[in-house]
Each structure stands twice: as structure tokens, then as C-alpha cells.
Amino acid sequence: GNSVTQMEGPVTLSEEAFLTINCTYTATGYPSLFWYVQYPGEGLQLLLKATKADDKGSNKGFEATYRKETTSFHLEKGSVQVSDSAVYFCALSDAGTQGGSEKLVFGKGTKLTVNP
Amino acid sequence: SQTIHQWPATLVQPVGSPLSLECTVEGTSNPNLYWYRQAAGRGLQLLFYSVGIGQISSEVPQNLSASRPQDRQFILSSKKLLLSDSGFYLCAWSPSPGLASTDTQYFGPGTRLTVL
């Protein structure tokens, strides 16, 4: 079945450092790919998405490119801030078998801590 | 715009007691609805999803159940809680089939459940 593997944290960086969180996937067909972010004590927020190969999703300085040849969707940010401290989840869409529900398959999450 | 609500925000329950968590969505019709559980230090586990009133699909056999009595209301229940039911419960919605971006899910703020 479809699956997502992302680097396990925790990741600790200093402010203004470069961030990469690796994500690779296994899927049949052409799923959409997502990064969600979860701030402490909150639900998940969609950070960015890409729907086809070579698409680049971007938001709030974060970027990820849908690489079909390497089945990857790595998250990057050039200069992190303390406010970026959160747990980041990579996910792919997994078309449901019943009535059009599209389920998401999530990675286990990577906790990022940014120190001032 | 669409919003999703969950309550209660936190809940402490004794083992063997019943459970009812509620999720409602505003600003959209016929959404797909989802219940996830996030155990401490682990990723997200899809518990149930629903594509319409009274239509529930279970992903994981357990002592939990879900119901959808109204189009935009999704309830997670248990008759007798176990210690292992502790976790962070997240409700999510996605647009109904026929609309764009049905694969993107939007999450509520979550309910922190502690079973003692």
C-alpha cells in the first residue's frame, strides 16, 4: 500500500539556519503530496501542497518540490525562525475506494525546535 | 469561509466510562469527514471517515465508534474507555466530490483525552 517515510527528529536548529526535512513516498498512481504543520497544542494546518510531478509548493518561506524520479517531497526553508518550532508532517493523498473519499497517508512527523 | 469546531478541548475520563466527542463544520455542504487519533510521540492514525449522513467507514477495529447524524456533524463515541484510548483526537473535513481539491483536508483544533 501507499506509505510515507520522513526523517525522524527531533531537529534542533539555530535561528536563521537552513532547514531540510526529508520525505519520501511509495504510491501507485499519481498522488498529491502535502506538508502539514502542527504547533504545540493545536490541530494540523496545511502548509503547502503539490499535485503533480515537478510542481513546487510554497508558503511562509517553506518550499517543497514533487520529485517523481526520486519519489521525494523534501521540505526546505532558507532561514528558520523561532516561530517555526512545530511538528511537520508529510502526507500523500490515497484515493478512497468508497464514494469519493480521499484519505491521507501521513508520515510520523518531525519535531523542529528553533533556538534564538 | 469554512470553519471546523471540536469540543471539548480537553477531557479527563476514568477507565470504563463512556465518551462522546463532537465535531461540526460550517460554511460547506456534504463534506467528507474524518476522525484521527494522535498518540503521544506517534503519527496520525485514521480511525473513521464519512462521505455522507449515516455513512461511516472504520479503518481500525477498536472499542470506538463514529456517527454522522447531520450533514456537518461527526461524533466519536465509546461505551467503555480503555487506558490506550488516551491521545489527541483530530477531526478533519475535505470538500465533497465534484468540487476542486477534494484531496486536501482541513483540521480542527483537536481534543486532548486522558483516560485514568
PDB file of N, CA and C in Angstrom, chain B residues 42-100:
ATOM      1  N   ARG B  42       3.638   9.762  18.495  1.00  0.00           N
ATOM      2  CA  ARG B  42       3.366   8.963  17.305  1.00  0.00           C
ATOM      3  C   ARG B  42       2.671   9.798  16.262  1.00  0.00           C
ATOM      4  N   GLY B  43       2.554   9.235  15.078  1.00  0.00           N
ATOM      5  CA  GLY B  43       1.897   9.936  13.983  1.00  0.00           C
ATOM      6  C   GLY B  43       0.398   9.879  14.093  1.00  0.00           C
ATOM      7  N   LEU B  44      -0.258  10.222  12.993  1.00  0.00           N
ATOM      8  CA  LEU B  44      -1.711  10.241  12.961  1.00  0.00           C
ATOM      9  C   LEU B  44      -2.256   8.917  12.472  1.00  0.00           C
ATOM     10  N   GLN B  45      -3.261   8.455  13.160  1.00  0.00           N
ATOM     11  CA  GLN B  45      -3.930   7.219  12.787  1.00  0.00           C
ATOM     12  C   GLN B  45      -5.367   7.549  12.386  1.00  0.00           C
ATOM     13  N   LEU B  46      -5.739   7.221  11.158  1.00  0.00           N
ATOM     14  CA  LEU B  46      -7.113   7.439  10.716  1.00  0.00           C
ATOM     15  C   LEU B  46      -8.016   6.404  11.376  1.00  0.00           C
ATOM     16  N   LEU B  47      -9.060   6.888  12.052  1.00  0.00           N
ATOM     17  CA  LEU B  47      -9.981   5.999  12.752  1.00  0.00           C
ATOM     18  C   LEU B  47     -11.244   5.738  11.921  1.00  0.00           C
ATOM     19  N   PHE B  48     -11.871   6.806  11.476  1.00  0.00           N
ATOM     20  CA  PHE B  48     -13.134   6.711  10.729  1.00  0.00           C
ATOM     21  C   PHE B  48     -13.174   7.803   9.668  1.00  0.00           C
ATOM     22  N   TYR B  49     -13.929   7.529   8.606  1.00  0.00           N
ATOM     23  CA  TYR B  49     -14.256   8.594   7.676  1.00  0.00           C
ATOM     24  C   TYR B  49     -15.676   8.399   7.188  1.00  0.00           C
ATOM     25  N   SER B  50     -16.244   9.511   6.714  1.00  0.00           N
ATOM     26  CA  SER B  50     -17.645   9.500   6.302  1.00  0.00           C
ATOM     27  C   SER B  50     -17.812  10.356   5.056  1.00  0.00           C
ATOM     28  N   VAL B  51     -18.531   9.811   4.079  1.00  0.00           N
ATOM     29  CA  VAL B  51     -18.781  10.557   2.844  1.00  0.00           C
ATOM     30  C   VAL B  51     -20.197  11.106   2.801  1.00  0.00           C
ATOM     31  N   GLY B  52     -21.001  10.804   3.834  1.00  0.00           N
ATOM     32  CA  GLY B  52     -22.361  11.319   3.859  1.00  0.00           C
ATOM     33  C   GLY B  52     -23.070  10.929   5.147  1.00  0.00           C
ATOM     34  N   ILE B  53     -24.247  11.490   5.356  1.00  0.00           N
ATOM     35  CA  ILE B  53     -25.036  11.194   6.559  1.00  0.00           C
ATOM     36  C   ILE B  53     -25.236   9.695   6.693  1.00  0.00           C
ATOM     37  N   GLY B  54     -24.927   9.183   7.882  1.00  0.00           N
ATOM     38  CA  GLY B  54     -25.137   7.772   8.152  1.00  0.00           C
ATOM     39  C   GLY B  54     -24.141   6.832   7.509  1.00  0.00           C
ATOM     40  N   GLN B  55     -23.182   7.366   6.748  1.00  0.00           N
ATOM     41  CA  GLN B  55     -22.186   6.522   6.069  1.00  0.00           C
ATOM     42  C   GLN B  55     -20.853   6.635   6.805  1.00  0.00           C
ATOM     43  N   ILE B  56     -20.475   5.549   7.458  1.00  0.00           N
ATOM     44  CA  ILE B  56     -19.251   5.543   8.259  1.00  0.00           C
ATOM     45  C   ILE B  56     -18.383   4.375   7.814  1.00  0.00           C
ATOM     46  N   SER B  57     -17.113   4.652   7.611  1.00  0.00           N
ATOM     47  CA  SER B  57     -16.147   3.598   7.317  1.00  0.00           C
ATOM     48  C   SER B  57     -15.120   3.567   8.436  1.00  0.00           C
ATOM     49  N   SER B  58     -14.855   2.376   8.942  1.00  0.00           N
ATOM     50  CA  SER B  58     -13.914   2.205  10.033  1.00  0.00           C
ATOM     51  C   SER B  58     -12.581   1.716   9.484  1.00  0.00           C
ATOM     52  N   GLU B  59     -11.531   2.355   9.938  1.00  0.00           N
ATOM     53  CA  GLU B  59     -10.198   1.965   9.483  1.00  0.00           C
ATOM     54  C   GLU B  59      -9.510   1.007  10.442  1.00  0.00           C
ATOM     55  N   VAL B  60      -9.846   1.088  11.694  1.00  0.00           N
ATOM     56  CA  VAL B  60      -9.147   0.300  12.701  1.00  0.00           C
ATOM     57  C   VAL B  60     -10.175  -0.296  13.664  1.00  0.00           C
ATOM     58  N   PRO B  61     -10.200  -1.617  13.812  1.00  0.00           N
ATOM     59  CA  PRO B  61     -11.141  -2.225  14.748  1.00  0.00           C
ATOM     60  C   PRO B  61     -10.767  -1.878  16.190  1.00  0.00           C
ATOM     61  N   GLN B  62     -11.709  -1.439  16.978  1.00  0.00           N
ATOM     62  CA  GLN B  62     -11.424  -0.990  18.324  1.00  0.00           C
ATOM     63  C   GLN B  62     -12.727  -0.757  19.051  1.00  0.00           C
ATOM     64  N   ASN B  63     -12.640  -0.231  20.250  1.00  0.00           N
ATOM     65  CA  ASN B  63     -13.851  -0.012  21.024  1.00  0.00           C
ATOM     66  C   ASN B  63     -14.458   1.359  20.778  1.00  0.00           C
ATOM     67  N   LEU B  64     -14.035   2.044  19.729  1.00  0.00           N
ATOM     68  CA  LEU B  64     -14.602   3.336  19.383  1.00  0.00           C
ATOM     69  C   LEU B  64     -15.596   3.177  18.245  1.00  0.00           C
ATOM     70  N   SER B  65     -16.520   4.117  18.153  1.00  0.00           N
ATOM     71  CA  SER B  65     -17.469   4.147  17.047  1.00  0.00           C
ATOM     72  C   SER B  65     -17.682   5.585  16.628  1.00  0.00           C
ATOM     73  N   ALA B  66     -18.220   5.775  15.445  1.00  0.00           N
ATOM     74  CA  ALA B  66     -18.485   7.117  14.941  1.00  0.00           C
ATOM     75  C   ALA B  66     -19.886   7.165  14.357  1.00  0.00           C
ATOM     76  N   SER B  67     -20.454   8.356  14.386  1.00  0.00           N
ATOM     77  CA  SER B  67     -21.770   8.554  13.784  1.00  0.00           C
ATOM     78  C   SER B  67     -21.818   9.917  13.131  1.00  0.00           C
ATOM     79  N   ARG B  68     -22.688  10.026  12.147  1.00  0.00           N
ATOM     80  CA  ARG B  68     -22.877  11.290  11.435  1.00  0.00           C
ATOM     81  C   ARG B  68     -24.371  11.533  11.347  1.00  0.00           C
ATOM     82  N   PRO B  69     -24.944  12.109  12.380  1.00  0.00           N
ATOM     83  CA  PRO B  69     -26.396  12.305  12.401  1.00  0.00           C
ATOM     84  C   PRO B  69     -26.878  13.447  11.515  1.00  0.00           C
ATOM     85  N   GLN B  70     -25.998  14.385  11.230  1.00  0.00           N
ATOM     86  CA  GLN B  70     -26.334  15.502  10.351  1.00  0.00           C
ATOM     87  C   GLN B  70     -25.193  15.714   9.355  1.00  0.00           C
ATOM     88  N   ASP B  71     -25.483  16.466   8.327  1.00  0.00           N
ATOM     89  CA  ASP B  71     -24.514  16.622   7.231  1.00  0.00           C
ATOM     90  C   ASP B  71     -23.162  17.127   7.705  1.00  0.00           C
ATOM     91  N   ARG B  72     -23.164  18.043   8.670  1.00  0.00           N
ATOM     92  CA  ARG B  72     -21.911  18.669   9.063  1.00  0.00           C
ATOM     93  C   ARG B  72     -21.548  18.375  10.516  1.00  0.00           C
ATOM     94  N   GLN B  73     -22.024  17.252  11.023  1.00  0.00           N
ATOM     95  CA  GLN B  73     -21.750  16.861  12.396  1.00  0.00           C
ATOM     96  C   GLN B  73     -21.193  15.449  12.418  1.00  0.00           C
ATOM     97  N   PHE B  74     -20.107  15.291  13.142  1.00  0.00           N
ATOM     98  CA  PHE B  74     -19.422  13.997  13.199  1.00  0.00           C
ATOM     99  C   PHE B  74     -19.111  13.727  14.658  1.00  0.00           C
ATOM    100  N   ILE B  75     -19.524  12.571  15.170  1.00  0.00           N
ATOM    101  CA  ILE B  75     -19.391  12.271  16.593  1.00  0.00           C
ATOM    102  C   ILE B  75     -18.560  11.012  16.771  1.00  0.00           C
ATOM    103  N   LEU B  76     -17.641  11.070  17.695  1.00  0.00           N
ATOM    104  CA  LEU B  76     -16.826   9.909  18.060  1.00  0.00           C
ATOM    105  C   LEU B  76     -17.251   9.450  19.447  1.00  0.00           C
ATOM    106  N   SER B  77     -17.513   8.147  19.589  1.00  0.00           N
ATOM    107  CA  SER B  77     -18.062   7.639  20.842  1.00  0.00           C
ATOM    108  C   SER B  77     -17.365   6.372  21.297  1.00  0.00           C
ATOM    109  N   SER B  78     -17.545   6.113  22.579  1.00  0.00           N
ATOM    110  CA  SER B  78     -17.143   4.836  23.139  1.00  0.00           C
ATOM    111  C   SER B  78     -18.077   4.510  24.296  1.00  0.00           C
ATOM    112  N   LYS B  79     -18.373   3.233  24.464  1.00  0.00           N
ATOM    113  CA  LYS B  79     -19.205   2.834  25.596  1.00  0.00           C
ATOM    114  C   LYS B  79     -18.362   2.664  26.850  1.00  0.00           C
ATOM    115  N   LYS B  80     -17.121   2.184  26.661  1.00  0.00           N
ATOM    116  CA  LYS B  80     -16.216   1.971  27.804  1.00  0.00           C
ATOM    117  C   LYS B  80     -14.796   2.302  27.390  1.00  0.00           C
ATOM    118  N   LEU B  81     -14.257   3.352  27.960  1.00  0.00           N
ATOM    119  CA  LEU B  81     -12.911   3.783  27.593  1.00  0.00           C
ATOM    120  C   LEU B  81     -11.838   2.864  28.184  1.00  0.00           C
ATOM    121  N   LEU B  82     -10.759   2.716  27.421  1.00  0.00           N
ATOM    122  CA  LEU B  82      -9.582   1.996  27.862  1.00  0.00           C
ATOM    123  C   LEU B  82      -8.444   2.988  28.090  1.00  0.00           C
ATOM    124  N   LEU B  83      -7.445   2.584  28.865  1.00  0.00           N
ATOM    125  CA  LEU B  83      -6.278   3.442  29.053  1.00  0.00           C
ATOM    126  C   LEU B  83      -5.640   3.799  27.709  1.00  0.00           C
ATOM    127  N   SER B  84      -5.635   2.835  26.807  1.00  0.00           N
ATOM    128  CA  SER B  84      -4.992   3.032  25.499  1.00  0.00           C
ATOM    129  C   SER B  84      -5.749   4.006  24.605  1.00  0.00           C
ATOM    130  N   ASP B  85      -6.923   4.451  25.035  1.00  0.00           N
ATOM    131  CA  ASP B  85      -7.670   5.434  24.246  1.00  0.00           C
ATOM    132  C   ASP B  85      -7.166   6.856  24.464  1.00  0.00           C
ATOM    133  N   SER B  86      -6.272   7.042  25.415  1.00  0.00           N
ATOM    134  CA  SER B  86      -5.716   8.381  25.635  1.00  0.00           C
ATOM    135  C   SER B  86      -5.005   8.869  24.390  1.00  0.00           C
ATOM    136  N   GLY B  87      -5.151  10.148  24.117  1.00  0.00           N
ATOM    137  CA  GLY B  87      -4.488  10.712  22.945  1.00  0.00           C
ATOM    138  C   GLY B  87      -5.127  12.021  22.537  1.00  0.00           C
ATOM    139  N   PHE B  88      -4.679  12.500  21.409  1.00  0.00           N
ATOM    140  CA  PHE B  88      -5.170  13.762  20.848  1.00  0.00           C
ATOM    141  C   PHE B  88      -6.029  13.398  19.643  1.00  0.00           C
ATOM    142  N   TYR B  89      -7.305  13.755  19.709  1.00  0.00           N
ATOM    143  CA  TYR B  89      -8.256  13.363  18.666  1.00  0.00           C
ATOM    144  C   TYR B  89      -8.520  14.549  17.751  1.00  0.00           C
ATOM    145  N   LEU B  90      -8.322  14.314  16.487  1.00  0.00           N
ATOM    146  CA  LEU B  90      -8.464  15.375  15.498  1.00  0.00           C
ATOM    147  C   LEU B  90      -9.574  15.024  14.516  1.00  0.00           C
ATOM    148  N   CYS B  91     -10.409  15.994  14.278  1.00  0.00           N
ATOM    149  CA  CYS B  91     -11.439  15.879  13.247  1.00  0.00           C
ATOM    150  C   CYS B  91     -10.969  16.680  12.037  1.00  0.00           C
ATOM    151  N   ALA B  92     -11.307  16.218  10.857  1.00  0.00           N
ATOM    152  CA  ALA B  92     -10.926  16.925   9.633  1.00  0.00           C
ATOM    153  C   ALA B  92     -12.056  16.831   8.621  1.00  0.00           C
ATOM    154  N   TRP B  93     -12.062  17.769   7.695  1.00  0.00           N
ATOM    155  CA  TRP B  93     -13.041  17.727   6.602  1.00  0.00           C
ATOM    156  C   TRP B  93     -12.331  17.991   5.283  1.00  0.00           C
ATOM    157  N   SER B  94     -12.939  17.494   4.222  1.00  0.00           N
ATOM    158  CA  SER B  94     -12.464  17.813   2.876  1.00  0.00           C
ATOM    159  C   SER B  94     -13.683  18.067   2.001  1.00  0.00           C
ATOM    160  N   PRO B  95     -13.500  18.839   0.922  1.00  0.00           N
ATOM    161  CA  PRO B  95     -14.647  19.142   0.059  1.00  0.00           C
ATOM    162  C   PRO B  95     -15.258  17.877  -0.525  1.00  0.00           C
ATOM    163  N   SER B  96     -16.521  17.926  -0.804  1.00  0.00           N
ATOM    164  CA  SER B  96     -17.218  16.774  -1.357  1.00  0.00           C
ATOM    165  C   SER B  96     -16.797  16.530  -2.801  1.00  0.00           C
ATOM    166  N   PRO B  97     -16.953  15.319  -3.278  1.00  0.00           N
ATOM    167  CA  PRO B  97     -16.621  15.014  -4.663  1.00  0.00           C
ATOM    168  C   PRO B  97     -17.363  15.933  -5.615  1.00  0.00           C
ATOM    169  N   GLY B  98     -16.686  16.275  -6.697  1.00  0.00           N
ATOM    170  CA  GLY B  98     -17.292  17.183  -7.675  1.00  0.00           C
ATOM    171  C   GLY B  98     -16.767  18.598  -7.539  1.00  0.00           C
ATOM    172  N   LEU B  99     -16.120  18.882  -6.393  1.00  0.00           N
ATOM    173  CA  LEU B  99     -15.508  20.188  -6.201  1.00  0.00           C
ATOM    174  C   LEU B  99     -13.997  20.054  -6.348  1.00  0.00           C
ATOM    175  N   ALA B 100     -13.344  21.130  -6.514  1.00  0.00           N
ATOM    176  CA  ALA B 100     -11.890  21.091  -6.677  1.00  0.00           C
ATOM    177  C   ALA B 100     -11.213  20.719  -5.363  1.00  0.00           C
TER     178      ALA B 100
END
